[in-house]
């Protein structure tokens, strides 16, 4: 049996990496603890972050949104965070970010799960990075699945030095046609 402090620590670790609200059931499964214990730990974290337990009121809060829990920057600090992120010197994109960006540019509108299926890796943090840098944006939410569809922004066009996505190179000449290793004769 896990202690309340252990459950709270484990929840914090999970909550730091999720980008969508998580239900109590999902959090309980993630930290291998019963739902009532997770509910109690979440309530304790909310009180702690709000400064109700004698500590400081934190710059972030644990909020219940859409039936799940997620960490958010406190509203009064939104401008500070926006200024900080936009003031950062642009750095190079990782190979993973470039690959994800290419998939989105060529396949948009596209969901994270579709990009992940194409790349065969989890792309959650890469998508967050690309959104934060203003290279991609949320276009719309699918009414049936609730999945967010992403597309590129004008900032990407400016960075690439092109006027429209039509100026991207055609991808088909760059792909292997799969003929290598086969005889040139037609098999009968």
XYZ file of C-alpha atoms in Angstrom:
188
model
C 0.000 0.000 0.000
C 1.349 3.412 -0.994
C 1.536 6.245 1.528
C -0.420 9.472 0.865
C 2.865 11.356 0.346
C 4.055 8.736 -2.158
C 0.765 8.948 -4.076
C 0.990 12.757 -4.148
C 4.600 12.660 -5.447
C 3.670 10.150 -8.127
C 0.665 12.256 -9.155
C 2.841 15.357 -9.471
C 5.214 13.503 -11.774
C 2.341 12.435 -14.039
C 0.621 15.832 -13.937
C 3.833 17.581 -14.987
C 3.951 15.748 -18.306
C 0.310 15.498 -19.386
C -1.039 18.029 -21.839
C -4.690 17.105 -21.470
C -6.798 16.808 -18.307
C -6.706 13.334 -16.732
C -9.635 11.729 -14.924
C -9.240 10.432 -11.383
C -9.560 6.889 -12.751
C -6.758 7.475 -15.286
C -4.569 9.055 -12.610
C -5.287 6.172 -10.218
C -4.242 3.681 -12.892
C -1.096 5.689 -13.662
C 0.069 5.789 -10.032
C -1.227 2.328 -9.067
C -3.431 3.610 -6.247
C -7.146 3.402 -5.428
C -9.375 6.223 -6.711
C -10.362 7.458 -3.200
C -6.683 7.795 -2.254
C -5.972 9.647 -5.496
C -8.968 11.951 -4.910
C -7.611 12.751 -1.446
C -4.109 13.352 -2.811
C -5.447 15.650 -5.563
C -7.386 17.669 -2.982
C -4.210 17.925 -0.909
C -2.179 19.110 -3.901
C -4.818 21.733 -4.780
C -4.728 23.065 -1.203
C -0.909 23.014 -1.175
C -0.586 24.870 -4.494
C -3.198 27.426 -3.376
C -1.189 28.158 -0.214
C -3.825 26.781 2.125
C -1.401 24.485 3.959
C 0.894 27.203 5.249
C 3.224 27.307 2.257
C 3.362 29.908 -0.502
C 0.684 30.213 -3.180
C 2.342 28.720 -6.235
C 2.580 30.219 -9.719
C 0.640 27.235 -11.031
C -2.553 25.547 -9.994
C -4.141 22.125 -10.275
C -7.502 22.605 -11.930
C -10.363 20.267 -12.768
C -11.385 20.896 -16.373
C -13.551 18.760 -18.634
C -13.812 15.912 -16.159
C -10.075 15.700 -15.556
C -7.178 17.291 -13.692
C -4.253 19.235 -15.144
C -1.650 21.790 -14.030
C -2.085 25.322 -15.361
C -0.208 28.599 -14.979
C -2.188 30.921 -12.728
C -4.211 33.373 -14.812
C -2.524 36.429 -13.305
C 0.845 35.134 -14.589
C -0.250 34.427 -18.181
C 1.275 37.673 -19.503
C 4.574 36.987 -17.753
C 4.816 33.507 -19.249
C 3.807 34.742 -22.711
C 6.466 37.470 -22.598
C 9.082 34.991 -21.428
C 8.312 32.416 -24.117
C 8.107 34.956 -26.933
C 11.301 36.674 -25.749
C 13.389 33.540 -25.858
C 16.057 33.436 -28.534
C 14.901 30.996 -31.149
C 16.912 27.841 -31.068
C 17.237 25.131 -33.601
C 14.558 22.519 -33.892
C 15.413 18.941 -33.021
C 15.237 16.219 -35.651
C 12.006 15.004 -34.036
C 10.497 18.500 -34.251
C 11.513 18.860 -37.897
C 9.996 15.487 -38.774
C 6.781 16.311 -36.908
C 6.610 19.726 -38.543
C 7.043 18.170 -41.991
C 4.234 15.685 -41.373
C 1.919 18.466 -40.217
C 2.856 20.739 -43.135
C 2.173 18.043 -45.736
C -0.842 16.330 -44.114
C -2.720 19.208 -42.423
C -5.218 19.333 -40.904
C -3.912 16.429 -38.833
C -4.286 15.191 -35.252
C -1.465 14.322 -32.850
C -2.428 10.661 -33.005
C -2.235 10.686 -36.816
C 1.225 12.280 -36.662
C 2.268 9.746 -34.017
C 1.060 6.889 -36.238
C 3.083 8.203 -39.178
C 6.235 8.792 -37.111
C 5.692 5.692 -34.908
C 6.603 7.654 -31.765
C 4.804 9.799 -29.178
C 4.747 13.402 -30.432
C 2.960 15.161 -27.539
C 5.930 17.180 -26.273
C 7.120 17.997 -29.798
C 3.674 19.316 -30.741
C 3.636 21.453 -27.573
C 7.032 22.875 -28.549
C 5.908 23.659 -32.102
C 2.734 25.359 -30.822
C 4.770 27.358 -28.270
C 7.103 28.525 -31.031
C 4.148 29.575 -33.149
C 5.007 27.249 -36.039
C 1.774 25.258 -35.780
C -1.628 26.041 -34.332
C -4.806 24.305 -33.289
C -7.203 24.565 -36.224
C -10.328 22.882 -34.876
C -11.568 20.087 -32.640
C -13.167 17.058 -34.282
C -16.800 17.009 -33.103
C -16.950 13.196 -32.990
C -13.631 12.284 -31.385
C -12.699 15.538 -29.665
C -9.226 15.289 -31.225
C -7.545 18.606 -31.965
C -6.440 19.101 -35.576
C -3.236 21.042 -36.187
C -1.936 23.055 -39.100
C 0.978 25.347 -39.858
C 1.065 29.102 -39.274
C 2.262 32.071 -41.299
C 5.306 32.162 -39.005
C 6.418 28.851 -40.538
C 6.099 30.304 -44.036
C 8.209 33.287 -42.975
C 10.858 31.011 -41.431
C 10.965 28.881 -44.580
C 11.024 31.969 -46.834
C 7.999 30.896 -48.859
C 4.631 32.515 -49.564
C 2.428 29.433 -49.344
C 2.562 25.719 -48.629
C 2.211 25.166 -52.386
C 5.878 26.141 -52.611
C 6.960 23.170 -50.481
C 8.867 20.621 -52.542
C 6.770 17.744 -53.830
C 7.421 14.823 -51.560
C 6.799 11.919 -53.961
C 10.111 12.243 -55.892
C 11.939 12.017 -52.567
C 10.349 8.719 -51.563
C 11.584 5.276 -52.452
C 9.264 3.615 -54.946
C 9.898 0.201 -53.378
C 11.305 -1.287 -56.595
C 14.829 -1.873 -55.281
C 15.595 -5.556 -54.919
C 13.142 -6.690 -57.591
C 14.149 -7.980 -60.999
C 13.502 -5.574 -63.783
C 11.570 -8.258 -65.669
C 7.904 -8.671 -65.095
C 7.215 -11.938 -63.268
C 4.740 -14.205 -65.034
